Amino acid sequence: MKLRTGTPVWICDDNLHLATPPLTQDVRCRVAVLGGGITGALAAYQLVKRGVSVVLLDHREIGRGSTAASTGLLQYEVDTPLSELIKLVGENPAVHAYRRGLAAIDEIESIVGELGDTCQFARRDSLYFASTCWHERRLKREFACRKQYGFDVEYLSKQQLASISSIAAVGAIRSRGDAQIDPFRFTQRLIEAAMRKGLIAHTATRALEIDEGSDCVAIKTEQATVRADKIVYAAGYETQQYLSSAKGNLNSTYALASQANVDVPGWPQQWLLWETARPYFYARRTEDGRVIMGGGDTEFATDHQRDQLVDSKIEKLLSRFNELFPKAQITPEFVWAGTFAETKDGLAYIGQTRDRPRAYFALGYGGNGITFSTIAAKLIADLFSGVPNPDESVFRFDR
């Protein structure tokens, strides 16, 4: 499956290349992780920290699939507003999911501290603004809901917003607790750290057959076989092929990164930006002063392979940015697009299915892939270790 096109800004660092050769001989381990992106890296890291023997396989190089296409926003807010999520899944699961996302960002910050590399992690507030005047009532309802459950939010009126930015919106919610990161570098450093703790990682290794037998899981590759007690399916959007039924709709999304050190008058304190419209526009800054923006999702998984459509979407992203920040001069230096998935409620699917006792699934779908992957890694490690985890019921497959 071709997960992305173009050149993401993250992958141009020549110093980020791990020596992970193809699998050439049979190996036995306790857990096999299928997927070398951010999800697989976090799962492997959490497992080896507990002394579990882990073999990780990917048919690409580490982090070169959907992870490279991520724009690295770390937000506890999921794509479904809390006020709407409560109606979909109930009060306790919805509030738990939001609070768990906030805790996941704290966990990422802690993990970064263990890696010896900042991975461009930085705390940032988020600004969630009304795309049109018709969204004002909905935005105020969402603010009241988050405030009720103790989230650190502030409502900004049109006048307050205008006093700190050039964004001409009727209102916005300022949220504290979010962050940003370089997802590709983070993945590379996680795998490096996990390998120092005993992880065996093999890239350019395609799983041809997977047999979840009564005594073990056997993964047959081109040259050898991995046998494990359990398998973690962390192959991102390619995981659908290993499920009996799809758990999300596969779409396409689009992004660009500007030149470095660009001045953007009217951008409040480098906050993360996103809007109420669907599909939504979002934007962030980078450590070297670039602007990353994205959005404009379309409904087919292969749309990102259509050059003309990608060009059109990039033009629309630039046009929207210019509406918000008319004094900025943006030149796209990196343009990319990729597969993107959404679920019926905006939440991830994590854990086991009743008919697959040897398999764990980490489907961090939606706009919160990295925070969901962090939650998934901890939950799967707990499930394997027999440790109760309240996240299991919230992200279960049969919800």
mmCIF file of C-alpha atoms in Angstrom:
data_model
loop_
_atom_site.group_PDB
_atom_site.id
_atom_site.type_symbol
_atom_site.label_atom_id
_atom_site.label_comp_id
_atom_site.label_asym_id
_atom_site.label_seq_id
_atom_site.Cartn_x
_atom_site.Cartn_y
_atom_site.Cartn_z
ATOM 1 C CA MET A 1 0.000 0.000 0.000
ATOM 2 C CA LYS A 2 1.402 3.395 -0.992
ATOM 3 C CA LEU A 3 0.874 5.418 2.171
ATOM 4 C CA ARG A 4 2.287 8.748 1.047
ATOM 5 C CA THR A 5 3.619 10.789 -1.857
ATOM 6 C CA GLY A 6 5.944 13.781 -2.006
ATOM 7 C CA THR A 7 8.756 14.616 0.406
ATOM 8 C CA PRO A 8 7.931 15.216 4.082
ATOM 9 C CA VAL A 9 10.167 17.757 5.776
ATOM 10 C CA TRP A 10 11.329 15.283 8.439
ATOM 11 C CA ILE A 11 13.088 12.727 6.263
ATOM 12 C CA CYS A 12 15.752 15.034 4.855
ATOM 13 C CA ASP A 13 18.104 14.630 7.844
ATOM 14 C CA ASP A 14 20.889 12.357 6.579
ATOM 15 C CA ASN A 15 21.938 11.569 10.155
ATOM 16 C CA LEU A 16 18.741 9.624 10.805
ATOM 17 C CA HIS A 17 19.297 6.197 9.323
ATOM 18 C CA LEU A 18 19.264 3.059 11.460
ATOM 19 C CA ALA A 19 21.178 -0.107 10.578
ATOM 20 C CA THR A 20 18.330 -2.626 10.661
ATOM 21 C CA PRO A 21 19.094 -5.371 8.118
ATOM 22 C CA PRO A 22 16.543 -7.782 6.639
ATOM 23 C CA LEU A 23 15.678 -10.947 8.558
ATOM 24 C CA THR A 24 17.773 -13.829 7.204
ATOM 25 C CA GLN A 25 17.408 -16.552 9.829
ATOM 26 C CA ASP A 26 14.645 -17.979 12.007
ATOM 27 C CA VAL A 27 14.147 -16.359 15.402
ATOM 28 C CA ARG A 28 12.001 -16.976 18.497
ATOM 29 C CA CYS A 29 10.721 -14.249 20.802
ATOM 30 C CA ARG A 30 7.895 -13.527 23.185
ATOM 31 C CA VAL A 31 6.326 -10.702 21.137
ATOM 32 C CA ALA A 32 6.575 -9.876 17.451
ATOM 33 C CA VAL A 33 5.727 -6.309 16.432
ATOM 34 C CA LEU A 34 4.601 -5.806 12.861
ATOM 35 C CA GLY A 35 5.309 -2.224 11.847
ATOM 36 C CA GLY A 36 8.291 0.096 12.272
ATOM 37 C CA GLY A 37 6.485 3.420 12.459
ATOM 38 C CA ILE A 38 5.714 5.460 15.557
ATOM 39 C CA THR A 39 3.131 2.936 16.796
ATOM 40 C CA GLY A 40 5.408 -0.084 16.518
ATOM 41 C CA ALA A 41 8.344 1.855 17.962
ATOM 42 C CA LEU A 42 6.383 2.891 21.052
ATOM 43 C CA ALA A 43 4.972 -0.625 21.548
ATOM 44 C CA ALA A 44 8.420 -2.211 21.245
ATOM 45 C CA TYR A 45 9.935 0.372 23.589
ATOM 46 C CA GLN A 46 7.322 -0.221 26.293
ATOM 47 C CA LEU A 47 7.661 -4.006 26.049
ATOM 48 C CA VAL A 48 11.460 -4.196 26.146
ATOM 49 C CA LYS A 49 11.503 -1.834 29.130
ATOM 50 C CA ARG A 50 9.641 -4.610 30.942
ATOM 51 C CA GLY A 51 12.202 -7.194 29.939
ATOM 52 C CA VAL A 52 10.137 -8.772 27.155
ATOM 53 C CA SER A 53 12.014 -10.195 24.149
ATOM 54 C CA VAL A 54 10.696 -8.429 21.032
ATOM 55 C CA VAL A 55 11.345 -8.747 17.299
ATOM 56 C CA LEU A 56 10.103 -5.889 15.101
ATOM 57 C CA LEU A 57 9.526 -6.275 11.352
ATOM 58 C CA ASP A 58 8.773 -3.753 8.633
ATOM 59 C CA HIS A 59 8.928 -4.030 4.861
ATOM 60 C CA ARG A 60 10.076 -0.391 4.688
ATOM 61 C CA GLU A 61 12.814 1.429 6.561
ATOM 62 C CA ILE A 62 12.048 2.657 10.068
ATOM 63 C CA GLY A 63 9.456 5.433 10.102
ATOM 64 C CA ARG A 64 9.193 5.762 6.324
ATOM 65 C CA GLY A 65 5.471 5.040 6.013
ATOM 66 C CA SER A 66 2.663 7.125 7.511
ATOM 67 C CA THR A 67 4.889 8.306 10.352
ATOM 68 C CA ALA A 68 6.975 10.378 7.949
ATOM 69 C CA ALA A 69 3.779 11.992 6.664
ATOM 70 C CA SER A 70 2.650 13.055 10.150
ATOM 71 C CA THR A 71 2.810 16.753 10.945
ATOM 72 C CA GLY A 72 3.675 16.043 14.573
ATOM 73 C CA LEU A 73 0.885 17.851 16.427
ATOM 74 C CA LEU A 74 0.277 16.394 19.898
ATOM 75 C CA GLN A 75 -3.221 17.295 21.017
ATOM 76 C CA TYR A 76 -5.455 15.749 23.635
ATOM 77 C CA GLU A 77 -8.510 16.951 21.711
ATOM 78 C CA VAL A 78 -9.721 14.281 19.289
ATOM 79 C CA ASP A 79 -11.351 15.031 15.949
ATOM 80 C CA THR A 80 -14.774 14.600 17.575
ATOM 81 C CA PRO A 81 -15.490 17.476 20.006
ATOM 82 C CA LEU A 82 -15.992 16.350 23.599
ATOM 83 C CA SER A 83 -19.601 17.566 23.673
ATOM 84 C CA GLU A 84 -20.377 15.379 20.660
ATOM 85 C CA LEU A 85 -18.247 12.439 21.776
ATOM 86 C CA ILE A 86 -20.272 12.198 24.988
ATOM 87 C CA LYS A 87 -23.405 11.685 22.881
ATOM 88 C CA LEU A 88 -21.686 8.989 20.809
ATOM 89 C CA VAL A 89 -19.967 6.870 23.457
ATOM 90 C CA GLY A 90 -21.243 8.109 26.807
ATOM 91 C CA GLU A 91 -19.971 10.550 29.410
ATOM 92 C CA ASN A 92 -17.381 8.428 31.219
ATOM 93 C CA PRO A 93 -15.639 6.957 28.129
ATOM 94 C CA ALA A 94 -15.581 10.325 26.342
ATOM 95 C CA VAL A 95 -14.136 12.269 29.261
ATOM 96 C CA HIS A 96 -11.671 9.453 29.932
ATOM 97 C CA ALA A 97 -10.477 9.570 26.301
ATOM 98 C CA TYR A 98 -9.817 13.319 26.504
ATOM 99 C CA ARG A 99 -8.072 13.091 29.864
ATOM 100 C CA ARG A 100 -6.057 10.115 28.663
ATOM 101 C CA GLY A 101 -4.895 12.112 25.641
ATOM 102 C CA LEU A 102 -3.641 14.816 27.976
ATOM 103 C CA ALA A 103 -1.785 12.242 30.071
ATOM 104 C CA ALA A 104 -0.309 10.711 26.899
ATOM 105 C CA ILE A 105 1.364 14.009 26.046
ATOM 106 C CA ASP A 106 2.934 14.032 29.504
ATOM 107 C CA GLU A 107 4.123 10.465 28.850
ATOM 108 C CA ILE A 108 5.671 11.486 25.526
ATOM 109 C CA GLU A 109 7.521 14.315 27.263
ATOM 110 C CA SER A 110 8.820 11.820 29.824
ATOM 111 C CA ILE A 111 9.907 9.349 27.115
ATOM 112 C CA VAL A 112 11.717 12.120 25.225
ATOM 113 C CA GLY A 113 13.618 12.820 28.435
ATOM 114 C CA GLU A 114 14.773 9.184 28.457
ATOM 115 C CA LEU A 115 16.030 9.276 24.866
ATOM 116 C CA GLY A 116 18.720 11.930 25.165
ATOM 117 C CA ASP A 117 17.285 13.862 22.223
ATOM 118 C CA THR A 118 14.548 16.487 22.380
ATOM 119 C CA CYS A 119 13.100 15.261 19.046
ATOM 120 C CA GLN A 120 11.907 18.878 18.737
ATOM 121 C CA PHE A 121 9.333 18.245 21.467
ATOM 122 C CA ALA A 122 7.874 21.530 22.690
ATOM 123 C CA ARG A 123 4.815 22.426 24.704
ATOM 124 C CA ARG A 124 2.327 24.551 22.806
ATOM 125 C CA ASP A 125 -1.147 25.876 23.513
ATOM 126 C CA SER A 126 -3.804 25.157 20.898
ATOM 127 C CA LEU A 127 -6.200 27.627 19.317
ATOM 128 C CA TYR A 128 -9.436 26.068 18.051
ATOM 129 C CA PHE A 129 -11.268 28.803 16.173
ATOM 130 C CA ALA A 130 -14.661 29.125 14.510
ATOM 131 C CA SER A 131 -14.443 28.806 10.736
ATOM 132 C CA THR A 132 -17.683 30.750 10.225
ATOM 133 C CA CYS A 133 -20.062 32.798 12.349
ATOM 134 C CA TRP A 134 -22.500 29.874 12.246
ATOM 135 C CA HIS A 135 -20.113 27.818 14.374
ATOM 136 C CA GLU A 136 -20.049 30.230 17.327
ATOM 137 C CA ARG A 137 -22.813 28.516 19.308
ATOM 138 C CA ARG A 138 -21.245 25.088 18.767
ATOM 139 C CA LEU A 139 -17.833 26.414 19.852
ATOM 140 C CA LYS A 140 -19.219 27.946 23.052
ATOM 141 C CA ARG A 141 -20.993 24.679 23.844
ATOM 142 C CA GLU A 142 -17.721 22.807 23.434
ATOM 143 C CA PHE A 143 -15.904 25.299 25.653
ATOM 144 C CA ALA A 144 -18.515 24.946 28.408
ATOM 145 C CA CYS A 145 -18.269 21.164 28.180
ATOM 146 C CA ARG A 146 -14.482 21.082 28.506
ATOM 147 C CA LYS A 147 -14.587 23.620 31.319
ATOM 148 C CA GLN A 148 -17.156 21.491 33.165
ATOM 149 C CA TYR A 149 -14.795 18.512 33.178
ATOM 150 C CA GLY A 150 -11.792 20.455 34.379
ATOM 151 C CA PHE A 151 -9.765 21.039 31.219
ATOM 152 C CA ASP A 152 -7.559 24.135 31.176
ATOM 153 C CA VAL A 153 -9.366 26.165 28.529
ATOM 154 C CA GLU A 154 -10.145 29.810 27.901
ATOM 155 C CA TYR A 155 -12.758 31.278 25.558
ATOM 156 C CA LEU A 156 -11.583 34.152 23.385
ATOM 157 C CA SER A 157 -14.188 36.480 21.915
ATOM 158 C CA LYS A 158 -13.826 38.040 18.470
ATOM 159 C CA GLN A 159 -12.361 41.160 20.070
ATOM 160 C CA GLN A 160 -9.955 39.238 22.292
ATOM 161 C CA LEU A 161 -8.797 37.129 19.367
ATOM 162 C CA ALA A 162 -8.247 40.211 17.218
ATOM 163 C CA SER A 163 -6.122 41.781 19.964
ATOM 164 C CA ILE A 164 -3.572 38.941 19.836
ATOM 165 C CA SER A 165 -3.769 37.686 16.243
ATOM 166 C CA SER A 166 -4.798 38.422 12.682
ATOM 167 C CA ILE A 167 -7.332 35.567 12.703
ATOM 168 C CA ALA A 168 -10.725 37.047 11.916
ATOM 169 C CA ALA A 169 -13.022 34.602 13.692
ATOM 170 C CA VAL A 170 -16.064 35.108 15.914
ATOM 171 C CA GLY A 171 -14.420 33.155 18.708
ATOM 172 C CA ALA A 172 -11.879 30.536 19.691
ATOM 173 C CA ILE A 173 -10.958 28.100 22.447
ATOM 174 C CA ARG A 174 -7.443 28.324 23.830
ATOM 175 C CA SER A 175 -6.373 24.957 25.277
ATOM 176 C CA ARG A 176 -3.304 24.337 27.441
ATOM 177 C CA GLY A 177 -1.475 21.031 27.653
ATOM 178 C CA ASP A 178 -0.751 20.229 23.997
ATOM 179 C CA ALA A 179 2.641 19.952 22.292
ATOM 180 C CA GLN A 180 4.488 19.222 19.059
ATOM 181 C CA ILE A 181 7.309 16.907 17.963
ATOM 182 C CA ASP A 182 9.374 15.666 15.036
ATOM 183 C CA PRO A 183 7.627 12.280 14.571
ATOM 184 C CA PHE A 184 10.304 10.746 12.344
ATOM 185 C CA ARG A 185 13.185 11.592 14.658
ATOM 186 C CA PHE A 186 11.160 10.424 17.668
ATOM 187 C CA THR A 187 10.560 7.061 15.988
ATOM 188 C CA GLN A 188 14.221 6.622 15.103
ATOM 189 C CA ARG A 189 15.351 7.436 18.630
ATOM 190 C CA LEU A 190 12.764 5.098 20.154
ATOM 191 C CA ILE A 191 13.999 2.186 18.045
ATOM 192 C CA GLU A 192 17.623 2.993 18.890
ATOM 193 C CA ALA A 193 16.825 3.058 22.605
ATOM 194 C CA ALA A 194 14.773 -0.147 22.386
ATOM 195 C CA MET A 195 17.611 -1.896 20.520
ATOM 196 C CA ARG A 196 19.986 -0.986 23.338
ATOM 197 C CA LYS A 197 17.532 -2.756 25.655
ATOM 198 C CA GLY A 198 17.424 -5.888 23.510
ATOM 199 C CA LEU A 199 14.979 -5.197 20.680
ATOM 200 C CA ILE A 200 15.792 -7.002 17.424
ATOM 201 C CA ALA A 201 14.586 -4.925 14.463
ATOM 202 C CA HIS A 202 14.533 -5.975 10.816
ATOM 203 C CA THR A 203 13.507 -3.754 7.925
ATOM 204 C CA ALA A 204 13.121 -4.602 4.227
ATOM 205 C CA THR A 205 11.344 -7.679 5.573
ATOM 206 C CA ARG A 206 7.855 -8.415 4.336
ATOM 207 C CA ALA A 207 5.465 -10.690 6.226
ATOM 208 C CA LEU A 208 4.183 -13.128 3.598
ATOM 209 C CA GLU A 209 2.099 -15.369 5.859
ATOM 210 C CA ILE A 210 0.966 -15.035 9.466
ATOM 211 C CA ASP A 211 -0.346 -18.069 11.310
ATOM 212 C CA GLU A 212 -1.834 -17.369 14.729
ATOM 213 C CA GLY A 213 -1.682 -20.967 15.921
ATOM 214 C CA SER A 214 -2.613 -22.625 19.191
ATOM 215 C CA ASP A 215 0.964 -22.776 20.440
ATOM 216 C CA CYS A 216 2.538 -19.666 18.860
ATOM 217 C CA VAL A 217 2.358 -17.062 16.110
ATOM 218 C CA ALA A 218 4.460 -17.874 13.042
ATOM 219 C CA ILE A 219 5.382 -15.028 10.686
ATOM 220 C CA LYS A 220 6.845 -16.261 7.443
ATOM 221 C CA THR A 221 9.000 -13.762 5.545
ATOM 222 C CA GLU A 222 10.982 -14.024 2.313
ATOM 223 C CA GLN A 223 13.997 -15.664 3.951
ATOM 224 C CA ALA A 224 13.046 -16.833 7.450
ATOM 225 C CA THR A 225 10.318 -17.250 10.055
ATOM 226 C CA VAL A 226 9.658 -15.437 13.322
ATOM 227 C CA ARG A 227 7.874 -17.407 16.041
ATOM 228 C CA ALA A 228 6.383 -15.541 18.973
ATOM 229 C CA ASP A 229 3.912 -16.002 21.812
ATOM 230 C CA LYS A 230 2.009 -12.889 20.730
ATOM 231 C CA ILE A 231 1.918 -10.472 17.821
ATOM 232 C CA VAL A 232 1.269 -6.739 17.849
ATOM 233 C CA TYR A 233 -0.245 -5.427 14.641
ATOM 234 C CA ALA A 234 1.124 -1.886 14.487
ATOM 235 C CA ALA A 235 1.194 -1.475 10.711
ATOM 236 C CA GLY A 236 -0.935 1.670 10.703
ATOM 237 C CA TYR A 237 -3.418 1.939 7.887
ATOM 238 C CA GLU A 238 -2.122 -1.293 6.373
ATOM 239 C CA THR A 239 -3.450 -3.189 9.399
ATOM 240 C CA GLN A 240 -6.911 -3.312 7.818
ATOM 241 C CA GLN A 241 -5.818 -6.333 5.771
ATOM 242 C CA TYR A 242 -5.320 -8.322 8.983
ATOM 243 C CA LEU A 243 -8.840 -7.644 10.288
ATOM 244 C CA SER A 244 -12.042 -9.419 9.339
ATOM 245 C CA SER A 245 -13.845 -6.087 8.991
ATOM 246 C CA ALA A 246 -12.669 -2.511 8.482
ATOM 247 C CA LYS A 247 -12.574 -0.272 11.547
ATOM 248 C CA GLY A 248 -12.114 3.049 9.802
ATOM 249 C CA ASN A 249 -12.530 4.896 6.545
ATOM 250 C CA LEU A 250 -9.305 5.470 4.627
ATOM 251 C CA ASN A 251 -9.011 8.973 3.181
ATOM 252 C CA SER A 252 -6.217 11.204 1.885
ATOM 253 C CA THR A 253 -4.750 14.260 3.563
ATOM 254 C CA TYR A 254 -2.338 16.975 2.387
ATOM 255 C CA ALA A 255 0.470 19.021 3.942
ATOM 256 C CA LEU A 256 3.314 21.417 3.217
ATOM 257 C CA ALA A 257 6.247 23.000 5.021
ATOM 258 C CA SER A 258 7.475 26.501 4.235
ATOM 259 C CA GLN A 259 10.951 27.968 4.093
ATOM 260 C CA ALA A 260 12.814 28.248 7.404
ATOM 261 C CA ASN A 261 12.792 31.322 9.646
ATOM 262 C CA VAL A 262 9.659 32.790 8.128
ATOM 263 C CA ASP A 263 8.022 35.719 9.900
ATOM 264 C CA VAL A 264 4.262 35.363 10.399
ATOM 265 C CA PRO A 265 2.748 38.533 11.862
ATOM 266 C CA GLY A 266 -0.480 37.790 13.692
ATOM 267 C CA TRP A 267 0.357 34.225 14.795
ATOM 268 C CA PRO A 268 -0.157 34.130 18.567
ATOM 269 C CA GLN A 269 2.912 32.760 20.365
ATOM 270 C CA GLN A 270 3.450 29.846 17.948
ATOM 271 C CA TRP A 271 0.295 28.103 19.168
ATOM 272 C CA LEU A 272 -1.080 25.096 17.332
ATOM 273 C CA LEU A 273 -3.966 26.173 15.119
ATOM 274 C CA TRP A 274 -7.037 24.336 13.891
ATOM 275 C CA GLU A 275 -10.596 25.208 12.988
ATOM 276 C CA THR A 276 -14.172 23.966 13.372
ATOM 277 C CA ALA A 277 -14.837 23.301 9.665
ATOM 278 C CA ARG A 278 -14.683 19.759 8.289
ATOM 279 C CA PRO A 279 -12.374 18.971 6.636
ATOM 280 C CA TYR A 280 -10.341 21.377 8.732
ATOM 281 C CA PHE A 281 -7.236 23.449 8.190
ATOM 282 C CA TYR A 282 -4.475 23.252 10.794
ATOM 283 C CA ALA A 283 -0.997 24.708 11.214
ATOM 284 C CA ARG A 284 2.064 24.750 13.486
ATOM 285 C CA ARG A 285 5.595 26.171 13.614
ATOM 286 C CA THR A 286 8.854 24.209 13.731
ATOM 287 C CA GLU A 287 12.054 24.636 15.694
ATOM 288 C CA ASP A 288 13.768 26.211 12.674
ATOM 289 C CA GLY A 289 10.929 28.642 12.042
ATOM 290 C CA ARG A 290 9.043 26.868 9.277
ATOM 291 C CA VAL A 291 5.288 26.824 8.946
ATOM 292 C CA ILE A 292 3.685 23.410 8.573
ATOM 293 C CA MET A 293 0.083 23.377 7.482
ATOM 294 C CA GLY A 294 -2.289 20.645 6.417
ATOM 295 C CA GLY A 295 -5.823 19.420 5.970
ATOM 296 C CA GLY A 296 -8.229 19.347 3.052
ATOM 297 C CA ASP A 297 -8.916 15.640 3.503
ATOM 298 C CA THR A 298 -10.593 13.786 0.625
ATOM 299 C CA GLU A 299 -12.558 10.582 0.846
ATOM 300 C CA PHE A 300 -10.394 8.083 -1.042
ATOM 301 C CA ALA A 301 -7.210 6.431 0.236
ATOM 302 C CA THR A 302 -5.459 6.789 -3.135
ATOM 303 C CA ASP A 303 -6.333 10.434 -3.831
ATOM 304 C CA HIS A 304 -2.871 11.484 -2.664
ATOM 305 C CA GLN A 305 -1.406 9.680 -5.685
ATOM 306 C CA ARG A 306 -3.101 12.116 -8.088
ATOM 307 C CA ASP A 307 -0.605 14.901 -8.763
ATOM 308 C CA GLN A 308 -3.155 17.364 -10.074
ATOM 309 C CA LEU A 309 -5.351 16.929 -7.012
ATOM 310 C CA VAL A 310 -2.373 17.326 -4.669
ATOM 311 C CA ASP A 311 -1.399 20.563 -6.423
ATOM 312 C CA SER A 312 -4.952 21.846 -6.072
ATOM 313 C CA LYS A 313 -5.083 20.978 -2.372
ATOM 314 C CA ILE A 314 -1.759 22.667 -1.671
ATOM 315 C CA GLU A 315 -3.011 25.829 -3.378
ATOM 316 C CA LYS A 316 -6.116 25.776 -1.184
ATOM 317 C CA LEU A 317 -4.046 25.325 1.970
ATOM 318 C CA LEU A 318 -1.919 28.317 0.993
ATOM 319 C CA SER A 319 -5.015 30.356 0.223
ATOM 320 C CA ARG A 320 -6.518 29.580 3.616
ATOM 321 C CA PHE A 321 -3.243 30.459 5.328
ATOM 322 C CA ASN A 322 -3.129 33.782 3.489
ATOM 323 C CA GLU A 323 -6.667 34.557 4.681
ATOM 324 C CA LEU A 324 -5.567 34.031 8.262
ATOM 325 C CA PHE A 325 -2.153 35.713 7.984
ATOM 326 C CA PRO A 326 -2.246 38.188 5.084
ATOM 327 C CA LYS A 327 1.119 39.787 5.944
ATOM 328 C CA ALA A 328 3.131 36.556 5.799
ATOM 329 C CA GLN A 329 5.154 35.536 2.750
ATOM 330 C CA ILE A 330 5.121 31.754 2.466
ATOM 331 C CA THR A 331 7.128 29.661 0.010
ATOM 332 C CA PRO A 332 6.451 25.898 0.088
ATOM 333 C CA GLU A 333 9.717 23.959 0.275
ATOM 334 C CA PHE A 334 8.261 20.541 1.105
ATOM 335 C CA VAL A 335 4.957 19.144 -0.119
ATOM 336 C CA TRP A 336 3.483 15.770 0.708
ATOM 337 C CA ALA A 337 0.242 13.850 1.013
ATOM 338 C CA GLY A 338 -0.777 10.533 2.465
ATOM 339 C CA THR A 339 -3.395 8.082 3.587
ATOM 340 C CA PHE A 340 -5.429 9.146 6.592
ATOM 341 C CA ALA A 341 -8.085 7.204 8.508
ATOM 342 C CA GLU A 342 -11.053 8.199 10.620
ATOM 343 C CA THR A 343 -13.353 6.131 12.806
ATOM 344 C CA LYS A 344 -17.037 6.501 13.565
ATOM 345 C CA ASP A 345 -16.346 8.287 16.864
ATOM 346 C CA GLY A 346 -12.832 9.662 16.347
ATOM 347 C CA LEU A 347 -11.291 7.221 18.847
ATOM 348 C CA ALA A 348 -8.621 4.617 18.266
ATOM 349 C CA TYR A 349 -9.153 0.858 18.342
ATOM 350 C CA ILE A 350 -6.697 -0.785 20.706
ATOM 351 C CA GLY A 351 -6.456 -4.230 22.251
ATOM 352 C CA GLN A 352 -7.686 -7.682 21.333
ATOM 353 C CA THR A 353 -10.616 -9.173 19.494
ATOM 354 C CA ARG A 354 -12.417 -12.160 20.982
ATOM 355 C CA ASP A 355 -11.423 -14.563 18.215
ATOM 356 C CA ARG A 356 -7.691 -13.632 18.131
ATOM 357 C CA PRO A 357 -6.168 -14.485 21.555
ATOM 358 C CA ARG A 358 -2.559 -14.183 20.339
ATOM 359 C CA ALA A 359 -3.009 -10.815 18.623
ATOM 360 C CA TYR A 360 -2.981 -7.229 19.849
ATOM 361 C CA PHE A 361 -4.031 -4.379 17.580
ATOM 362 C CA ALA A 362 -2.960 -0.744 17.756
ATOM 363 C CA LEU A 363 -5.077 1.273 15.348
ATOM 364 C CA GLY A 364 -4.280 4.883 16.213
ATOM 365 C CA TYR A 365 -6.623 6.360 13.631
ATOM 366 C CA GLY A 366 -7.722 9.976 13.449
ATOM 367 C CA GLY A 367 -5.822 13.222 13.903
ATOM 368 C CA ASN A 368 -4.254 12.019 17.161
ATOM 369 C CA GLY A 369 -2.143 9.163 15.855
ATOM 370 C CA ILE A 370 0.894 9.777 18.073
ATOM 371 C CA THR A 371 -1.044 10.240 21.313
ATOM 372 C CA PHE A 372 -3.210 7.222 20.476
ATOM 373 C CA SER A 373 -0.058 5.219 19.747
ATOM 374 C CA THR A 374 1.315 6.202 23.149
ATOM 375 C CA ILE A 375 -1.885 5.002 24.799
ATOM 376 C CA ALA A 376 -1.794 1.809 22.727
ATOM 377 C CA ALA A 377 1.802 0.984 23.663
ATOM 378 C CA LYS A 378 1.086 1.236 27.383
ATOM 379 C CA LEU A 379 -2.195 -0.679 27.112
ATOM 380 C CA ILE A 380 -0.704 -3.518 25.066
ATOM 381 C CA ALA A 381 2.256 -3.832 27.434
ATOM 382 C CA ASP A 382 -0.201 -4.001 30.341
ATOM 383 C CA LEU A 383 -2.383 -6.583 28.592
ATOM 384 C CA PHE A 384 0.637 -8.756 27.883
ATOM 385 C CA SER A 385 1.808 -8.409 31.493
ATOM 386 C CA GLY A 386 -1.640 -9.049 32.961
ATOM 387 C CA VAL A 387 -1.901 -5.563 34.448
ATOM 388 C CA PRO A 388 -5.423 -4.019 34.566
ATOM 389 C CA ASN A 389 -5.731 -0.866 32.486
ATOM 390 C CA PRO A 390 -8.886 1.314 32.342
ATOM 391 C CA ASP A 391 -8.101 2.300 28.731
ATOM 392 C CA GLU A 392 -9.067 -1.199 27.580
ATOM 393 C CA SER A 393 -12.820 -0.597 27.828
ATOM 394 C CA VAL A 394 -12.694 2.842 26.187
ATOM 395 C CA PHE A 395 -10.784 1.783 23.061
ATOM 396 C CA ARG A 396 -12.134 -1.782 22.769
ATOM 397 C CA PHE A 397 -13.114 -3.210 19.388
ATOM 398 C CA ASP A 398 -16.685 -4.113 20.315
ATOM 399 C CA ARG A 399 -17.730 -0.674 21.571
#
